[in-house]
Tab-separated table of C-alpha atoms in Angstrom:
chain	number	residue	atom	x	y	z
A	1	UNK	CA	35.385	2.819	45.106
A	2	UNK	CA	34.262	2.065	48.452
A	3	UNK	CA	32.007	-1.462	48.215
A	4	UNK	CA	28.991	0.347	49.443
A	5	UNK	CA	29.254	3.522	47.760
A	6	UNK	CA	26.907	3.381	44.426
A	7	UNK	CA	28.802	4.074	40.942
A	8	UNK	CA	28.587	7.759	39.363
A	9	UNK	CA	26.283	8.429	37.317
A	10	UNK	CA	28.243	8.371	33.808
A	11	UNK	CA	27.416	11.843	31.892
A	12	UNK	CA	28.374	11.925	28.194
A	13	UNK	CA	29.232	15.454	26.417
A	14	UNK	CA	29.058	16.083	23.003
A	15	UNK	CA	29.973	19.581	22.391
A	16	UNK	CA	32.880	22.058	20.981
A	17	UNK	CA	36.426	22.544	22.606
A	18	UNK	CA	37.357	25.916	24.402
A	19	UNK	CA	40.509	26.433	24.124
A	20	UNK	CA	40.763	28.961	27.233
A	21	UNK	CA	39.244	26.520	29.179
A	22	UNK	CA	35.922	28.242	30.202
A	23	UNK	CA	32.939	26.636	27.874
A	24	UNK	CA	32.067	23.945	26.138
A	25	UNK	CA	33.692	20.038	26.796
A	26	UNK	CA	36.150	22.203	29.205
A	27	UNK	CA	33.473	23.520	31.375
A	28	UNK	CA	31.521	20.674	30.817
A	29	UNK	CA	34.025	18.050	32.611
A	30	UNK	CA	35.065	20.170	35.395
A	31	UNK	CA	30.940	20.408	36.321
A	32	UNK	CA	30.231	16.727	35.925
A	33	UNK	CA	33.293	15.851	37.876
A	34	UNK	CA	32.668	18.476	40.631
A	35	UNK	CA	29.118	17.375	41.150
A	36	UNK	CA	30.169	13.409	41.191
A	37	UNK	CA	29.872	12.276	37.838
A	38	UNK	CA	31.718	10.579	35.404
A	39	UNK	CA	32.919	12.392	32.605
A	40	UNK	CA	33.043	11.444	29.136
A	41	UNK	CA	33.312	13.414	25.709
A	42	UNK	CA	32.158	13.558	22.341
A	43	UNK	CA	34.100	16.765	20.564
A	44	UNK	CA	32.202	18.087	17.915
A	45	UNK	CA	34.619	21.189	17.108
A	46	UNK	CA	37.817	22.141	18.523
A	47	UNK	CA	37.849	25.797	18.472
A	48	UNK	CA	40.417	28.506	19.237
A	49	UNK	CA	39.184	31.400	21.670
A	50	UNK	CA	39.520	33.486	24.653
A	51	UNK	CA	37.807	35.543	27.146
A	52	UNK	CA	37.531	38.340	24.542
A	53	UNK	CA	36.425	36.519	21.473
A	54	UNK	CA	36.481	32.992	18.991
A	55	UNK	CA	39.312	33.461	16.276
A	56	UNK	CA	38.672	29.590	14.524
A	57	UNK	CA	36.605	26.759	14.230
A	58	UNK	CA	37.444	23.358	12.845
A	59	UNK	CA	34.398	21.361	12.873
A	60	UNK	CA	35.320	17.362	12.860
A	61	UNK	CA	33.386	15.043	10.749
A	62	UNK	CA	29.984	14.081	11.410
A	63	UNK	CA	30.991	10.082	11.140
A	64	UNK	CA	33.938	10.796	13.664
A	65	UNK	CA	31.663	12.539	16.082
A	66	UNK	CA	29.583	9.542	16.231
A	67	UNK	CA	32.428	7.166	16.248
A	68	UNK	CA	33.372	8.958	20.054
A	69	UNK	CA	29.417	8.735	20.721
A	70	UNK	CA	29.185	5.154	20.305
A	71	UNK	CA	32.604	4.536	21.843
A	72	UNK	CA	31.451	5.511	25.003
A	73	UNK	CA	27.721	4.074	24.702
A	74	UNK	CA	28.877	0.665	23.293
A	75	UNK	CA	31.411	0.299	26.514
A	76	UNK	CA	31.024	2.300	29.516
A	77	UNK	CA	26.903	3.440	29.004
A	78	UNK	CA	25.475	6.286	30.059
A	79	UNK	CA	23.014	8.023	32.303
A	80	UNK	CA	22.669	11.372	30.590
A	81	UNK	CA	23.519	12.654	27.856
A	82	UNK	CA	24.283	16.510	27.717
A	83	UNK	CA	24.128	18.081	24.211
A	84	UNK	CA	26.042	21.364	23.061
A	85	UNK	CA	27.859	23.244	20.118
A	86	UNK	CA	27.209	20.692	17.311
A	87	UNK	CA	29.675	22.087	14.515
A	88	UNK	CA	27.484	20.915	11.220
A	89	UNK	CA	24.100	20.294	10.402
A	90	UNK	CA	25.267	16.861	9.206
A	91	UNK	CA	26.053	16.213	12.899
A	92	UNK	CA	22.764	16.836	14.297
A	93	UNK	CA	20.994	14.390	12.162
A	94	UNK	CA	23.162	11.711	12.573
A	95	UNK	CA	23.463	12.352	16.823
A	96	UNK	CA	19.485	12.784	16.348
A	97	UNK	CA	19.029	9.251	14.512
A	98	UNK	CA	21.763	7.701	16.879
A	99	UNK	CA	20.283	9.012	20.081
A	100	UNK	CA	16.657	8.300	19.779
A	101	UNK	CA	16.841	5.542	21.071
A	102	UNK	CA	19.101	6.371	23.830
A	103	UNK	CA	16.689	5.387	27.421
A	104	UNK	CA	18.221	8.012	29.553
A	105	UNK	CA	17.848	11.651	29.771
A	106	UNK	CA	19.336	14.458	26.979
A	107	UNK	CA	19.741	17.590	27.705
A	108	UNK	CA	19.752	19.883	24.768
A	109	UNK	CA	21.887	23.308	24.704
A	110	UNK	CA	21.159	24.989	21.450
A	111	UNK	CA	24.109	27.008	21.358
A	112	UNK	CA	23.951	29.756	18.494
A	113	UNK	CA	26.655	32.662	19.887
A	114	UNK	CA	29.193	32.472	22.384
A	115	UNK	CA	29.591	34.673	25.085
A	116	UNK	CA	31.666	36.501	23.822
A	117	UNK	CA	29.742	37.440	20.703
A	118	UNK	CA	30.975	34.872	18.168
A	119	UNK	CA	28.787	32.856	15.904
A	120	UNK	CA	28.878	29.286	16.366
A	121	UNK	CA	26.301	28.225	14.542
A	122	UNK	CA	25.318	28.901	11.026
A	123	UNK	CA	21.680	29.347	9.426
A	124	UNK	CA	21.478	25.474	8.780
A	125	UNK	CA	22.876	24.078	11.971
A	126	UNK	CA	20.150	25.855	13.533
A	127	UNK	CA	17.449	24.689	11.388
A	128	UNK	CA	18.771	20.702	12.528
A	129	UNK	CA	17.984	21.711	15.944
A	130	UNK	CA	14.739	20.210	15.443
A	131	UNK	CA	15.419	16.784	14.928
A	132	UNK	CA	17.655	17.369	18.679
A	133	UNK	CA	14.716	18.960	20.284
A	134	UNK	CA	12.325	15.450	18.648
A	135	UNK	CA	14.682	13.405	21.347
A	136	UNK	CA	15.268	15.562	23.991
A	137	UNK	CA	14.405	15.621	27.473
A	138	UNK	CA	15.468	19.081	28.331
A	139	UNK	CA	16.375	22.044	25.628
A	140	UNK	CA	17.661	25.386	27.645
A	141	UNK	CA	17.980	28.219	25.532
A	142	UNK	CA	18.801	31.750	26.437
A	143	UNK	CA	16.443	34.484	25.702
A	144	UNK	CA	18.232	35.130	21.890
A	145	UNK	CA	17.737	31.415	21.039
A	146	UNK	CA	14.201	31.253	22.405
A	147	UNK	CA	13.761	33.700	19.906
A	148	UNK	CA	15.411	31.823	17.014
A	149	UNK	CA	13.848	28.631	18.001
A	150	UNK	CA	10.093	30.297	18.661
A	151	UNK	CA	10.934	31.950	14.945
A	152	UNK	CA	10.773	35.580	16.903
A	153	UNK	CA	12.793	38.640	16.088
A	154	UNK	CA	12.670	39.415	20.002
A	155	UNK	CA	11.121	38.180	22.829
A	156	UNK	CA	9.631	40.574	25.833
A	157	UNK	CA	9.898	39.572	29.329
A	158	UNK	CA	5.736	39.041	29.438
A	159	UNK	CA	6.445	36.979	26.327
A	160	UNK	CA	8.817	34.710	27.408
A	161	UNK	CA	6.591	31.884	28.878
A	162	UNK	CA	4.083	31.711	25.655
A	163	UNK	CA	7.612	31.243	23.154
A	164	UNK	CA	8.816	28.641	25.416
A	165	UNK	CA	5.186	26.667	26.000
A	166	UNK	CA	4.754	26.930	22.253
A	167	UNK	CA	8.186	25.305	21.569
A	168	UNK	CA	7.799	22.649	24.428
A	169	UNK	CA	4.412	21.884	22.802
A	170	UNK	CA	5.697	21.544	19.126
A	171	UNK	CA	8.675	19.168	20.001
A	172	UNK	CA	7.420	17.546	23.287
A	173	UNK	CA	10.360	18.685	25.273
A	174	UNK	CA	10.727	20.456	28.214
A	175	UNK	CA	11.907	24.222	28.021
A	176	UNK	CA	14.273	25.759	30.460
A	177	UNK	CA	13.872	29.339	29.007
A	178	UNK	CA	17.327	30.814	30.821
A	179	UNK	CA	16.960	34.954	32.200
A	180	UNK	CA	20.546	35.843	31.919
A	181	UNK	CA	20.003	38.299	28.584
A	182	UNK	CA	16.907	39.753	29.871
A	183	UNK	CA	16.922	43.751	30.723
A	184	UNK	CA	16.239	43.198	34.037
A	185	UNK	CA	19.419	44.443	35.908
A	186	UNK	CA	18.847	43.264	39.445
A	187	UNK	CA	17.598	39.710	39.302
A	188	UNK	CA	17.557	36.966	36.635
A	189	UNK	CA	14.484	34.721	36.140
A	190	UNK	CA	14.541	31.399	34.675
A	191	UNK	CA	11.558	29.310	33.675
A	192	UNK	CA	10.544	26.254	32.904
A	193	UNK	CA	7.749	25.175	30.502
A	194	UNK	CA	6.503	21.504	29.818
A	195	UNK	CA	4.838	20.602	26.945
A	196	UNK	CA	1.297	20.767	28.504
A	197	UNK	CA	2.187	24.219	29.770
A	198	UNK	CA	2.816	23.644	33.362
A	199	UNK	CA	5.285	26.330	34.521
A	200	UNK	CA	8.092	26.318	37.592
A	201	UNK	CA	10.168	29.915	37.337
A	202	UNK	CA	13.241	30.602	40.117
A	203	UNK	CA	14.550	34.354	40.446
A	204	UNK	CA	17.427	34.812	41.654
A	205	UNK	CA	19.450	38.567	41.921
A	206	UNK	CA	22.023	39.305	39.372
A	207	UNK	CA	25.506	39.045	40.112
A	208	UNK	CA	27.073	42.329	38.746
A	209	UNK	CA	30.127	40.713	36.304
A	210	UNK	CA	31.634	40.360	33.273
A	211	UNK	CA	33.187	36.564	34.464
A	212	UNK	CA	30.316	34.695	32.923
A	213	UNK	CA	31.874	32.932	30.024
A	214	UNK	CA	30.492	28.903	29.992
A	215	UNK	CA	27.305	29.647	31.902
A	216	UNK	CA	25.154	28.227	29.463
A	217	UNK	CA	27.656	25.056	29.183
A	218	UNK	CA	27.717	24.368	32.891
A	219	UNK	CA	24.148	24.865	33.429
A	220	UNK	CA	23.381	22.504	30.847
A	221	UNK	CA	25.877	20.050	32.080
A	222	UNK	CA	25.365	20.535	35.827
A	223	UNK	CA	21.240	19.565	34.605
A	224	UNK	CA	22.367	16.801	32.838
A	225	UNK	CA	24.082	15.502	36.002
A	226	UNK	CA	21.121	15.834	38.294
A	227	UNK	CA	19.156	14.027	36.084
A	228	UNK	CA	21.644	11.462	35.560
A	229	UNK	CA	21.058	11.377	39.590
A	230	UNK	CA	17.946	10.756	38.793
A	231	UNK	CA	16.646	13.751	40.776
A	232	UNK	CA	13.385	15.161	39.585
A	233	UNK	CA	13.216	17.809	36.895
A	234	UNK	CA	12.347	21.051	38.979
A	235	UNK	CA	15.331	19.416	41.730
A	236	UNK	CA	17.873	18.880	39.552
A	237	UNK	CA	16.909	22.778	38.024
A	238	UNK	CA	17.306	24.207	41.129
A	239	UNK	CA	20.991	22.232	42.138
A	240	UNK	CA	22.139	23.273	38.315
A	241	UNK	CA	21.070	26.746	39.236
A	242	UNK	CA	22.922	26.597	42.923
A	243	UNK	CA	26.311	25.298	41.055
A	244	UNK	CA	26.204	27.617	38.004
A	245	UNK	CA	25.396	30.456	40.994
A	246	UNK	CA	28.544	29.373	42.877
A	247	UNK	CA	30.754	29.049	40.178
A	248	UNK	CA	29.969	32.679	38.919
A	249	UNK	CA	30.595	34.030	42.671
A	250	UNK	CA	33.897	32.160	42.518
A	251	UNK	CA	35.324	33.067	39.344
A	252	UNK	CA	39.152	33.469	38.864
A	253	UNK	CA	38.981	37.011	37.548
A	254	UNK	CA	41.036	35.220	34.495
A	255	UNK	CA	41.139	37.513	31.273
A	256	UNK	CA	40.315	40.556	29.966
A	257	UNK	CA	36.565	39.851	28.131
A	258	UNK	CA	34.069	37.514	29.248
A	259	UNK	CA	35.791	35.625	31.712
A	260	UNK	CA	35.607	31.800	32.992
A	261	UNK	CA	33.874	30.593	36.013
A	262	UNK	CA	34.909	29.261	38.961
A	263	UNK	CA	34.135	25.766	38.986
A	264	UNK	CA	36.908	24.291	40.686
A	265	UNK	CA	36.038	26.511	44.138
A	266	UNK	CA	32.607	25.091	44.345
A	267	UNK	CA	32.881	22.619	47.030
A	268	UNK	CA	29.441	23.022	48.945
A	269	UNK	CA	26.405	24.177	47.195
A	270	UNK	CA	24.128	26.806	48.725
A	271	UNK	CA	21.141	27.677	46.886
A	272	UNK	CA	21.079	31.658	45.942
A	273	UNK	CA	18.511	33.190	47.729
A	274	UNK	CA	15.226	32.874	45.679
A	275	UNK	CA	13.133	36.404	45.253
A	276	UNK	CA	9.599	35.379	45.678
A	277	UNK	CA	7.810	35.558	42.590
């Protein structure tokens, strides 16, 4: 490292294995690293999967999960903290009692399904998600988990800003309420909510693919980067947005399901052209 040239800012992951490379800790390092950061891992779960679906989950123990946490804490620090598939209830509390203290950003992916379909988390993972959400900075759910989180069957598009400023209210957390599973088939709109309400939304048009397996992952990451940066919230939103944007351009065409990104092609960022809202 060049004397002048500040340090990285150190990004930890705690989250699930993909095995095919395009979610979770995978997708997670490749973002970090291609935005500057430094990479380092908590594993959670190493699961077996593809583009077209998971076939296994092994779920390590809670204590061993936060033996890798405070590995890389106790040594190396970090500037954000990036939060995803969580593999047992058990795991959330003790990550949640670990982490509150923690003085940097966490950003909070409450992942529920993957891409693909598959269920990753069970009824009472989901129902720890609350003690995450107490610590977090930042919790981005999709449009399904909204609903799970807000305790709706179904959210409508004129709906989506009330679920989100009623769950950034409850757990004083910013919500990053994520457009990609709305009905809308020619742009995607993603909003954020703070707990006093205050809203930012960015609209973007809709690529047209199937290649969008770890979007959630790298979005969440890619935040968790920014803010790491210490860019400002709505910033470091809109430079997630631009990578996660560029990587789904650039995908491989790997696979014959849901396929991975293209993270290792995105070497200058170009926001996607916002439609005015």
């Amino acid at each position: 490292m060049s004397e002048n040239a500040p340090p990285p800012p150190r990004i930890l992951s705690i989250a699930g294995s993909d095995s095919s490379g395009g979610a979770g800790i995978q997708a997670d390092i490749k973002t970090i690293t291609m935005l500057g950061g430094y990479a380092m891992t908590a594993i959670t779960a190493v699961t077996s999967q593809n583009t077209c679906g998971v076939v296994g989950v092994e779920a390590l123990s809670p204590q061993f999960v936060l033996d890798q946490v405070e590995s890389c804490l106790s040594d190396i620090g970090a500037d954000a903290i990036k939060i995803g598939m969580l593999g047992s209830p058990e795991t959330a509390t003790l990550l949640a009692e670990r982490l509150d203290t923690f003085a940097g950003p966490i950003v909070f992916d409450p992942v529920m399904v993957a891409t693909s379909g598959s269920i990753l988390a069970d009824e009472d993972t989901i129902a720890s998600f609350a003690a995450l959400m107490d610590i977090a900075t930042v919790v981005t759910p999709n449009l399904p988990e909204l609903g799970v989180l807000a305790g709706r069957e179904a959210i409508a598009d004129d709906e989506v800003f009330d679920a989100a400023a009623a769950l950034a209210s409850r757990f004083g957390v910013q919500v990053l309420a994520k457009g990609g599973h709305a009905g809308d088939e020619t742009q995607v709109i993603d909003r954020i909510v703070s707990p006093t309400g205050k809203l930012a939304s960015f609209a973007h048009a809709r690529i047209q693919t199937r290649h969008t397996h770890g979007t959630g992952c790298t979005l969440s990451s890619a935040l968790a980067t920014m803010l790491g940066y210490r860019q400002p919230l709505v910033n470091a939103v809109r430079i997630a947005r631009a990578f996660t944007y560029a990587a789904i351009e650039n995908a491989p065409g790997f696979g014959e399901g849901s396929g991975p990104m293209g993270h290792q092609a995105v070497r200058k960022l170009e926001p996607p052209e916002e439609i005015p809202r």
